[in-house]
Amino acid sequence: MSRRIGKKGIPVALDALDTALLDLLQRDASLPVRTLADQVGSSPATCQRRIAQMRESGVLQKQVAIVDRQLVGRPLTVFVSVELDKQNAALLTQFEKRMAAEEDVMACYEVSGEFDFLIIVSAESMAQYHAFTREVFSSNNNVRNFKSMFAMNCSKFETRVPLPPPAGEPA
Amino acid sequence: MSRRIGKKGIPVALDALDTALLDLLQRDASLPVRTLADQVGSSPATCQRRIAQMRESGVLQKQVAIVDRQLVGRPLTVFVSVELDKQNAALLTQFEKRMAAEEDVMACYEVSGEFDFLIIVSAESMAQYHAFTREVFSSNNNVRNFKSMFAMNCSKFETRVPLPPPAGEPA
DNA sequence: TATGAAACCTGATATCT
DNA sequence: AGATATCAGGTTTCATA
């Protein structure tokens, strides 16, 4: 298996303690270090060290607040499939940069299949979304076509990734 | 405009201070209250109160750690379009419950268009994903068909939602 | 070399004006 | 809402295995 390398070339090797901490933090990043220590059966100092290391290596990217999109005035989630006209590397990158710059774009994936990109957009209203597409897709020469799929209901939205048990360490 | 109602029937009315705090916390939930206070031009006590209120009302759902999926051994993201056989309310709910129970399922949206659901799955490997589909989709009588779209590259992944300026308050 | 215990110091929380 | 006081939690140091 290829060894995983994180930020600043730091090799990433998570043991059982690391994964236990990550799992807890993915559920609730506001847990006191002391509580974490209790839960994983270690000391606050050690937990803190491990967390700092994982931050360093980039495994632990950040901790963020998750808001209720309905309550915050962003009730619309739209999945947009985008097909580009020309797909040379420079133009793909250009498109990605454009998406990265748009605040309403929550995610941008290059995908296999019938089209090139799948974009996830968060919008205030249909009118606002319409204006967005006009500006971002319709006026982009390299966008051959795009199709919008509207989320009518979201029954699950999870940021937490299940963590595989630590890969068998060399004996 | 319909007034927004949060958890426990608490009406949600965010002013400029609230949105400023939410915006900061969506970027970095580990910021000390004191820093928040400085940034938004208020006192720590007030900021803390506002944050507690937003937690109460459900606007602020939780704070979580975001991990690097590559580095953590979950390199595969798959978008699955699912078409059900029968779409009565009970069966839709049953399907959603099943998705909610699956750890690999990051999101489940009911969507408009050619199919019924769009599922976002995080997987360890192609083999593991294949096993997942067999168990979750192929052996579900009510799934008419499903199609997998594989993310080849993720150029943007954002949990932060742009916050509209506070709606015009009554004079 | 990494861990756990304890001291220290910063930030969260509650009370009061 | 803001200032202050109290207390809990994060952070560092040191001793240890």
GROMACS .gro file of C-alpha atoms (C1' of nucleotides) in nm:
model
  376
    1MET     CA    1   0.000   0.000   0.000
    2SER     CA    2   0.124   0.351  -0.084
    3ARG     CA    3   0.222   0.541   0.226
    4ARG     CA    4   0.013   0.852   0.277
    5ILE     CA    5   0.193   1.183   0.286
    6GLY     CA    6   0.034   1.492   0.440
    7LYS     CA    7   0.107   1.864   0.449
    8LYS     CA    8   0.472   1.968   0.447
    9GLY     CA    9   0.566   1.613   0.353
   10ILE     CA   10   0.476   1.471   0.691
   11PRO     CA   11   0.399   1.102   0.664
   12VAL     CA   12   0.057   1.019   0.803
   13ALA     CA   13   0.027   0.708   1.015
   14LEU     CA   14  -0.275   0.704   1.239
   15ASP     CA   15  -0.287   0.462   1.526
   16ALA     CA   16  -0.592   0.358   1.726
   17LEU     CA   17  -0.564   0.660   1.956
   18ASP     CA   18  -0.553   0.905   1.665
   19THR     CA   19  -0.855   0.757   1.496
   20ALA     CA   20  -1.050   0.748   1.822
   21LEU     CA   21  -0.979   1.120   1.868
   22LEU     CA   22  -1.066   1.203   1.509
   23ASP     CA   23  -1.390   1.016   1.538
   24LEU     CA   24  -1.491   1.210   1.847
   25LEU     CA   25  -1.386   1.544   1.702
   26GLN     CA   26  -1.576   1.481   1.381
   27ARG     CA   27  -1.889   1.443   1.592
   28ASP     CA   28  -1.826   1.736   1.824
   29ALA     CA   29  -1.522   1.957   1.794
   30SER     CA   30  -1.615   2.151   2.105
   31LEU     CA   31  -1.541   1.863   2.342
   32PRO     CA   32  -1.289   1.957   2.612
   33VAL     CA   33  -0.953   1.785   2.583
   34ARG     CA   34  -1.012   1.641   2.924
   35THR     CA   35  -1.331   1.470   2.813
   36LEU     CA   36  -1.158   1.340   2.503
   37ALA     CA   37  -0.884   1.196   2.721
   38ASP     CA   38  -1.137   1.017   2.939
   39GLN     CA   39  -1.322   0.874   2.641
   40VAL     CA   40  -1.014   0.738   2.468
   41GLY     CA   41  -0.845   0.631   2.789
   42SER     CA   42  -0.544   0.859   2.778
   43SER     CA   43  -0.417   1.182   2.931
   44PRO     CA   44  -0.508   1.537   2.826
   45ALA     CA   45  -0.146   1.610   2.742
   46THR     CA   46  -0.115   1.316   2.506
   47CYS     CA   47  -0.446   1.390   2.338
   48GLN     CA   48  -0.343   1.747   2.286
   49ARG     CA   49  -0.013   1.639   2.134
   50ARG     CA   50  -0.183   1.400   1.897
   51ILE     CA   51  -0.433   1.662   1.792
   52ALA     CA   52  -0.158   1.914   1.727
   53GLN     CA   53   0.030   1.658   1.518
   54MET     CA   54  -0.278   1.579   1.312
   55ARG     CA   55  -0.331   1.948   1.254
   56GLU     CA   56   0.031   1.977   1.146
   57SER     CA   57   0.010   1.692   0.901
   58GLY     CA   58  -0.317   1.817   0.758
   59VAL     CA   59  -0.526   1.514   0.850
   60LEU     CA   60  -0.725   1.743   1.074
   61GLN     CA   61  -0.802   2.032   0.841
   62LYS     CA   62  -1.011   2.263   1.053
   63GLN     CA   63  -1.305   2.290   1.283
   64VAL     CA   64  -1.612   2.471   1.170
   65ALA     CA   65  -1.963   2.561   1.275
   66ILE     CA   66  -2.245   2.395   1.086
   67VAL     CA   67  -2.552   2.612   1.042
   68ASP     CA   68  -2.910   2.529   0.951
   69ARG     CA   69  -2.939   2.641   0.591
   70GLN     CA   70  -3.314   2.678   0.606
   71LEU     CA   71  -3.301   2.898   0.913
   72VAL     CA   72  -3.022   3.107   0.775
   73GLY     CA   73  -3.202   3.193   0.455
   74ARG     CA   74  -3.040   2.947   0.216
   75PRO     CA   75  -3.320   2.699   0.161
   76LEU     CA   76  -3.221   2.597  -0.190
   77THR     CA   77  -2.964   2.330  -0.273
   78VAL     CA   78  -2.903   2.262  -0.640
   79PHE     CA   79  -2.690   2.000  -0.809
   80VAL     CA   80  -2.563   2.125  -1.140
   81SER     CA   81  -2.415   1.900  -1.404
   82VAL     CA   82  -2.186   2.091  -1.635
   83GLU     CA   83  -2.048   1.992  -1.969
   84LEU     CA   84  -1.759   2.190  -2.106
   85ASP     CA   85  -1.688   2.260  -2.468
   86LYS     CA   86  -1.315   2.202  -2.463
   87GLN     CA   87  -1.145   2.003  -2.192
   88ASN     CA   88  -0.779   2.083  -2.209
   89ALA     CA   89  -0.601   2.115  -1.878
   90ALA     CA   90  -0.583   2.494  -1.882
   91LEU     CA   91  -0.955   2.535  -1.941
   92LEU     CA   92  -1.047   2.279  -1.677
   93THR     CA   93  -0.835   2.463  -1.426
   94GLN     CA   94  -0.983   2.794  -1.532
   95PHE     CA   95  -1.333   2.660  -1.473
   96GLU     CA   96  -1.236   2.525  -1.131
   97LYS     CA   97  -1.089   2.862  -1.036
   98ARG     CA   98  -1.413   3.031  -1.133
   99MET     CA   99  -1.615   2.793  -0.919
  100ALA     CA  100  -1.376   2.836  -0.628
  101ALA     CA  101  -1.432   3.210  -0.645
  102GLU     CA  102  -1.811   3.181  -0.628
  103GLU     CA  103  -1.948   3.197  -0.276
  104ASP     CA  104  -2.267   3.016  -0.363
  105VAL     CA  105  -2.073   2.715  -0.487
  106MET     CA  106  -2.037   2.471  -0.201
  107ALA     CA  107  -1.857   2.200  -0.393
  108CYS     CA  108  -1.704   2.134  -0.732
  109TYR     CA  109  -1.622   1.783  -0.847
  110GLU     CA  110  -1.480   1.663  -1.174
  111VAL     CA  111  -1.668   1.344  -1.243
  112SER     CA  112  -1.675   1.043  -1.469
  113GLY     CA  113  -1.973   0.992  -1.695
  114GLU     CA  114  -2.192   1.192  -1.926
  115PHE     CA  115  -2.074   1.534  -1.816
  116ASP     CA  116  -1.760   1.694  -1.680
  117PHE     CA  117  -1.839   1.860  -1.349
  118LEU     CA  118  -2.090   1.824  -1.073
  119ILE     CA  119  -2.141   2.145  -0.881
  120ILE     CA  120  -2.333   2.186  -0.559
  121VAL     CA  121  -2.487   2.529  -0.519
  122SER     CA  122  -2.656   2.686  -0.219
  123ALA     CA  123  -2.905   2.957  -0.306
  124GLU     CA  124  -3.141   3.200  -0.136
  125SER     CA  125  -3.424   3.166  -0.381
  126MET     CA  126  -3.509   3.050  -0.727
  127ALA     CA  127  -3.466   3.404  -0.857
  128GLN     CA  128  -3.124   3.433  -0.703
  129TYR     CA  129  -3.024   3.093  -0.839
  130HIS     CA  130  -3.143   3.190  -1.183
  131ALA     CA  131  -2.935   3.505  -1.177
  132PHE     CA  132  -2.639   3.298  -1.060
  133THR     CA  133  -2.663   3.057  -1.352
  134ARG     CA  134  -2.690   3.342  -1.600
  135GLU     CA  135  -2.380   3.501  -1.470
  136VAL     CA  136  -2.169   3.195  -1.404
  137PHE     CA  137  -2.273   2.941  -1.666
  138SER     CA  138  -2.462   3.108  -1.947
  139SER     CA  139  -2.202   3.374  -1.998
  140ASN     CA  140  -1.911   3.132  -1.992
  141ASN     CA  141  -1.805   3.055  -2.345
  142ASN     CA  142  -1.660   2.719  -2.253
  143VAL     CA  143  -1.975   2.584  -2.089
  144ARG     CA  144  -2.149   2.375  -2.355
  145ASN     CA  145  -2.450   2.308  -2.136
  146PHE     CA  146  -2.561   2.270  -1.776
  147LYS     CA  147  -2.853   2.097  -1.609
  148SER     CA  148  -2.999   2.181  -1.268
  149MET     CA  149  -3.129   1.922  -1.027
  150PHE     CA  150  -3.315   2.070  -0.734
  151ALA     CA  151  -3.307   1.914  -0.390
  152MET     CA  152  -3.664   1.883  -0.271
  153ASN     CA  153  -3.564   1.736   0.060
  154CYS     CA  154  -3.243   1.657   0.244
  155SER     CA  155  -3.284   1.359   0.473
  156LYS     CA  156  -2.916   1.328   0.556
  157PHE     CA  157  -2.621   1.562   0.559
  158GLU     CA  158  -2.309   1.441   0.732
  159THR     CA  159  -1.956   1.578   0.745
  160ARG     CA  160  -1.827   1.287   0.948
  161VAL     CA  161  -1.633   1.024   0.760
  162PRO     CA  162  -1.617   0.671   0.901
  163LEU     CA  163  -1.261   0.590   0.998
  164PRO     CA  164  -1.107   0.259   0.896
  165PRO     CA  165  -0.918   0.079   1.172
  166PRO     CA  166  -0.545   0.162   1.160
  167ALA     CA  167  -0.376  -0.029   0.882
  168GLY     CA  168  -0.175  -0.323   1.012
  169GLU     CA  169   0.152  -0.183   1.141
  170PRO     CA  170   0.480  -0.348   1.048
  171ALA     CA  171   0.570  -0.604   1.314
  172MET     CA  172  -4.198   3.667   0.375
  173SER     CA  173  -4.266   3.370   0.602
  174ARG     CA  174  -4.111   3.413   0.942
  175ARG     CA  175  -3.852   3.145   1.016
  176ILE     CA  176  -3.909   2.922   1.318
  177GLY     CA  177  -3.627   2.724   1.475
  178LYS     CA  178  -3.597   2.445   1.730
  179LYS     CA  179  -3.851   2.443   2.013
  180GLY     CA  180  -4.056   2.699   1.824
  181ILE     CA  181  -3.808   2.976   1.878
  182PRO     CA  182  -3.845   3.242   1.610
  183VAL     CA  183  -3.520   3.310   1.430
  184ALA     CA  184  -3.433   3.669   1.359
  185LEU     CA  185  -3.067   3.727   1.293
  186ASP     CA  186  -2.930   4.078   1.313
  187ALA     CA  187  -2.600   4.203   1.179
  188LEU     CA  188  -2.412   4.092   1.489
  189ASP     CA  189  -2.549   3.739   1.469
  190THR     CA  190  -2.461   3.698   1.106
  191ALA     CA  191  -2.113   3.837   1.162
  192LEU     CA  192  -2.057   3.581   1.436
  193LEU     CA  193  -2.198   3.297   1.230
  194ASP     CA  194  -1.979   3.391   0.941
  195LEU     CA  195  -1.666   3.381   1.156
  196LEU     CA  196  -1.764   3.056   1.324
  197GLN     CA  197  -1.836   2.889   0.993
  198ARG     CA  198  -1.477   2.965   0.897
  199ASP     CA  199  -1.316   2.869   1.225
  200ALA     CA  200  -1.515   2.740   1.518
  201SER     CA  201  -1.210   2.733   1.741
  202LEU     CA  202  -1.181   3.111   1.761
  203PRO     CA  203  -1.185   3.239   2.121
  204VAL     CA  204  -1.491   3.441   2.214
  205ARG     CA  205  -1.263   3.730   2.284
  206THR     CA  206  -1.128   3.732   1.932
  207LEU     CA  207  -1.480   3.709   1.796
  208ALA     CA  208  -1.578   4.006   2.009
  209ASP     CA  209  -1.289   4.211   1.874
  210GLN     CA  210  -1.368   4.120   1.515
  211VAL     CA  211  -1.735   4.206   1.536
  212GLY     CA  212  -1.682   4.508   1.758
  213SER     CA  213  -1.868   4.389   2.064
  214SER     CA  214  -1.799   4.243   2.406
  215PRO     CA  215  -1.721   3.878   2.487
  216ALA     CA  216  -2.028   3.853   2.709
  217THR     CA  217  -2.263   3.969   2.436
  218CYS     CA  218  -2.105   3.742   2.176
  219GLN     CA  219  -2.137   3.448   2.406
  220ARG     CA  220  -2.502   3.524   2.469
  221ARG     CA  221  -2.575   3.548   2.100
  222ILE     CA  222  -2.396   3.223   2.030
  223ALA     CA  223  -2.589   3.046   2.307
  224GLN     CA  224  -2.914   3.180   2.164
  225MET     CA  225  -2.830   3.061   1.815
  226ARG     CA  226  -2.747   2.720   1.952
  227GLU     CA  227  -3.080   2.719   2.135
  228SER     CA  228  -3.279   2.809   1.828
  229GLY     CA  229  -3.097   2.557   1.613
  230VAL     CA  230  -2.947   2.805   1.368
  231LEU     CA  231  -2.607   2.699   1.494
  232GLN     CA  232  -2.632   2.321   1.474
  233LYS     CA  233  -2.294   2.201   1.589
  234GLN     CA  234  -1.923   2.241   1.548
  235VAL     CA  235  -1.724   1.964   1.392
  236ALA     CA  236  -1.375   1.874   1.281
  237ILE     CA  237  -1.318   1.843   0.908
  238VAL     CA  238  -1.068   1.577   0.809
  239ASP     CA  239  -0.874   1.517   0.491
  240ARG     CA  240  -1.052   1.223   0.333
  241GLN     CA  241  -0.754   1.121   0.127
  242LEU     CA  242  -0.523   1.112   0.425
  243VAL     CA  243  -0.772   0.930   0.639
  244GLY     CA  244  -0.818   0.646   0.395
  245ARG     CA  245  -1.142   0.751   0.229
  246PRO     CA  246  -1.020   0.861  -0.114
  247LEU     CA  247  -1.337   0.774  -0.305
  248THR     CA  248  -1.640   1.001  -0.337
  249VAL     CA  249  -1.929   0.869  -0.543
  250PHE     CA  250  -2.252   1.035  -0.647
  251VAL     CA  251  -2.527   0.781  -0.685
  252SER     CA  252  -2.851   0.851  -0.863
  253VAL     CA  253  -3.127   0.621  -0.747
  254GLU     CA  254  -3.461   0.550  -0.903
  255LEU     CA  255  -3.721   0.378  -0.692
  256ASP     CA  256  -3.985   0.139  -0.814
  257LYS     CA  257  -4.273   0.269  -0.608
  258GLN     CA  258  -4.277   0.615  -0.457
  259ASN     CA  259  -4.546   0.619  -0.195
  260ALA     CA  260  -4.463   0.813   0.120
  261ALA     CA  261  -4.397   0.506   0.333
  262LEU     CA  262  -4.145   0.361   0.092
  263LEU     CA  263  -3.967   0.692   0.042
  264THR     CA  264  -3.929   0.726   0.416
  265GLN     CA  265  -3.812   0.368   0.445
  266PHE     CA  266  -3.542   0.434   0.186
  267GLU     CA  267  -3.431   0.748   0.364
  268LYS     CA  268  -3.408   0.561   0.693
  269ARG     CA  269  -3.190   0.300   0.530
  270MET     CA  270  -2.956   0.567   0.394
  271ALA     CA  271  -2.945   0.742   0.730
  272ALA     CA  272  -2.831   0.417   0.887
  273GLU     CA  273  -2.541   0.369   0.646
  274GLU     CA  274  -2.215   0.517   0.768
  275ASP     CA  275  -2.071   0.547   0.420
  276VAL     CA  276  -2.359   0.766   0.308
  277MET     CA  277  -2.261   1.127   0.356
  278ALA     CA  278  -2.576   1.282   0.216
  279CYS     CA  279  -2.915   1.184   0.085
  280TYR     CA  280  -3.126   1.423  -0.120
  281GLU     CA  281  -3.463   1.373  -0.281
  282VAL     CA  282  -3.435   1.552  -0.612
  283SER     CA  283  -3.637   1.670  -0.904
  284GLY     CA  284  -3.565   1.526  -1.245
  285GLU     CA  285  -3.500   1.189  -1.402
  286PHE     CA  286  -3.444   0.997  -1.081
  287ASP     CA  287  -3.562   1.010  -0.721
  288PHE     CA  288  -3.259   1.040  -0.496
  289LEU     CA  289  -2.907   1.164  -0.516
  290ILE     CA  290  -2.678   0.997  -0.265
  291ILE     CA  291  -2.324   1.098  -0.181
  292VAL     CA  292  -2.108   0.809  -0.069
  293SER     CA  293  -1.760   0.807   0.080
  294ALA     CA  294  -1.568   0.487   0.023
  295GLU     CA  295  -1.231   0.332   0.103
  296SER     CA  296  -1.178   0.164  -0.230
  297MET     CA  297  -1.356   0.050  -0.540
  298ALA     CA  298  -1.393  -0.297  -0.394
  299GLN     CA  299  -1.547  -0.163  -0.079
  300TYR     CA  300  -1.780   0.060  -0.277
  301HIS     CA  301  -1.886  -0.231  -0.491
  302ALA     CA  302  -1.969  -0.438  -0.185
  303PHE     CA  303  -2.163  -0.141  -0.050
  304THR     CA  304  -2.381  -0.111  -0.359
  305ARG     CA  305  -2.454  -0.482  -0.361
  306GLU     CA  306  -2.570  -0.474  -0.007
  307VAL     CA  307  -2.753  -0.143  -0.006
  308PHE     CA  308  -2.893  -0.103  -0.356
  309SER     CA  309  -2.891  -0.433  -0.541
  310SER     CA  310  -3.061  -0.620  -0.260
  311ASN     CA  311  -3.328  -0.357  -0.208
  312ASN     CA  312  -3.646  -0.462  -0.383
  313ASN     CA  313  -3.770  -0.111  -0.424
  314VAL     CA  314  -3.462   0.021  -0.602
  315ARG     CA  315  -3.542   0.010  -0.972
  316ASN     CA  316  -3.194   0.116  -1.074
  317PHE     CA  317  -2.895   0.318  -0.962
  318LYS     CA  318  -2.609   0.486  -1.144
  319SER     CA  319  -2.269   0.572  -0.999
  320MET     CA  320  -2.076   0.885  -1.083
  321PHE     CA  321  -1.721   0.883  -0.957
  322ALA     CA  322  -1.547   1.199  -0.842
  323MET     CA  323  -1.212   1.212  -1.015
  324ASN     CA  324  -1.112   1.533  -0.849
  325CYS     CA  325  -1.255   1.766  -0.588
  326SER     CA  326  -1.145   2.123  -0.647
  327LYS     CA  327  -1.377   2.273  -0.389
  328PHE     CA  328  -1.547   2.148  -0.075
  329GLU     CA  329  -1.699   2.408   0.150
  330THR     CA  330  -1.927   2.380   0.452
  331ARG     CA  331  -1.959   2.756   0.487
  332VAL     CA  332  -2.280   2.908   0.359
  333PRO     CA  333  -2.279   3.275   0.256
  334LEU     CA  334  -2.505   3.471   0.487
  335PRO     CA  335  -2.755   3.715   0.344
  336PRO     CA  336  -2.765   4.053   0.515
  337PRO     CA  337  -3.032   4.063   0.788
  338ALA     CA  338  -3.378   4.100   0.636
  339GLY     CA  339  -3.513   4.452   0.669
  340GLU     CA  340  -3.639   4.485   1.023
  341PRO     CA  341  -3.976   4.644   1.092
  342ALA     CA  342  -3.930   5.015   1.158
  343DT     C1'  343   1.105   0.878   2.263
  344DA     C1'  344   0.650   0.927   2.415
  345DT     C1'  345   0.362   0.941   2.818
  346DG     C1'  346   0.117   1.110   3.245
  347DA     C1'  347   0.095   1.434   3.647
  348DA     C1'  348   0.084   1.867   3.808
  349DA     C1'  349   0.144   2.377   3.771
  350DC     C1'  350   0.020   2.770   3.523
  351DC     C1'  351  -0.210   3.072   3.260
  352DT     C1'  352  -0.565   3.184   2.919
  353DG     C1'  353  -1.038   3.185   2.805
  354DA     C1'  354  -1.530   3.061   2.921
  355DT     C1'  355  -1.916   3.162   3.227
  356DA     C1'  356  -2.202   3.405   3.566
  357DT     C1'  357  -2.311   3.804   3.821
  358DC     C1'  358  -2.370   4.271   3.872
  359DT     C1'  359  -2.405   4.755   3.726
  360DA     C1'  360  -2.516   4.549   2.673
  361DG     C1'  361  -2.058   4.577   2.897
  362DA     C1'  362  -1.732   4.515   3.298
  363DT     C1'  363  -1.570   4.227   3.647
  364DA     C1'  364  -1.484   3.808   3.915
  365DT     C1'  365  -1.476   3.327   3.935
  366DC     C1'  366  -1.383   2.895   3.765
  367DA     C1'  367  -1.302   2.555   3.417
  368DG     C1'  368  -1.015   2.429   3.045
  369DG     C1'  369  -0.610   2.460   2.750
  370DT     C1'  370  -0.101   2.462   2.752
  371DT     C1'  371   0.360   2.387   2.920
  372DT     C1'  372   0.692   2.174   3.200
  373DC     C1'  373   0.888   1.812   3.421
  374DA     C1'  374   0.952   1.358   3.588
  375DT     C1'  375   0.921   0.883   3.430
  376DA     C1'  376   0.906   0.447   3.191
   0.00000   0.00000   0.00000
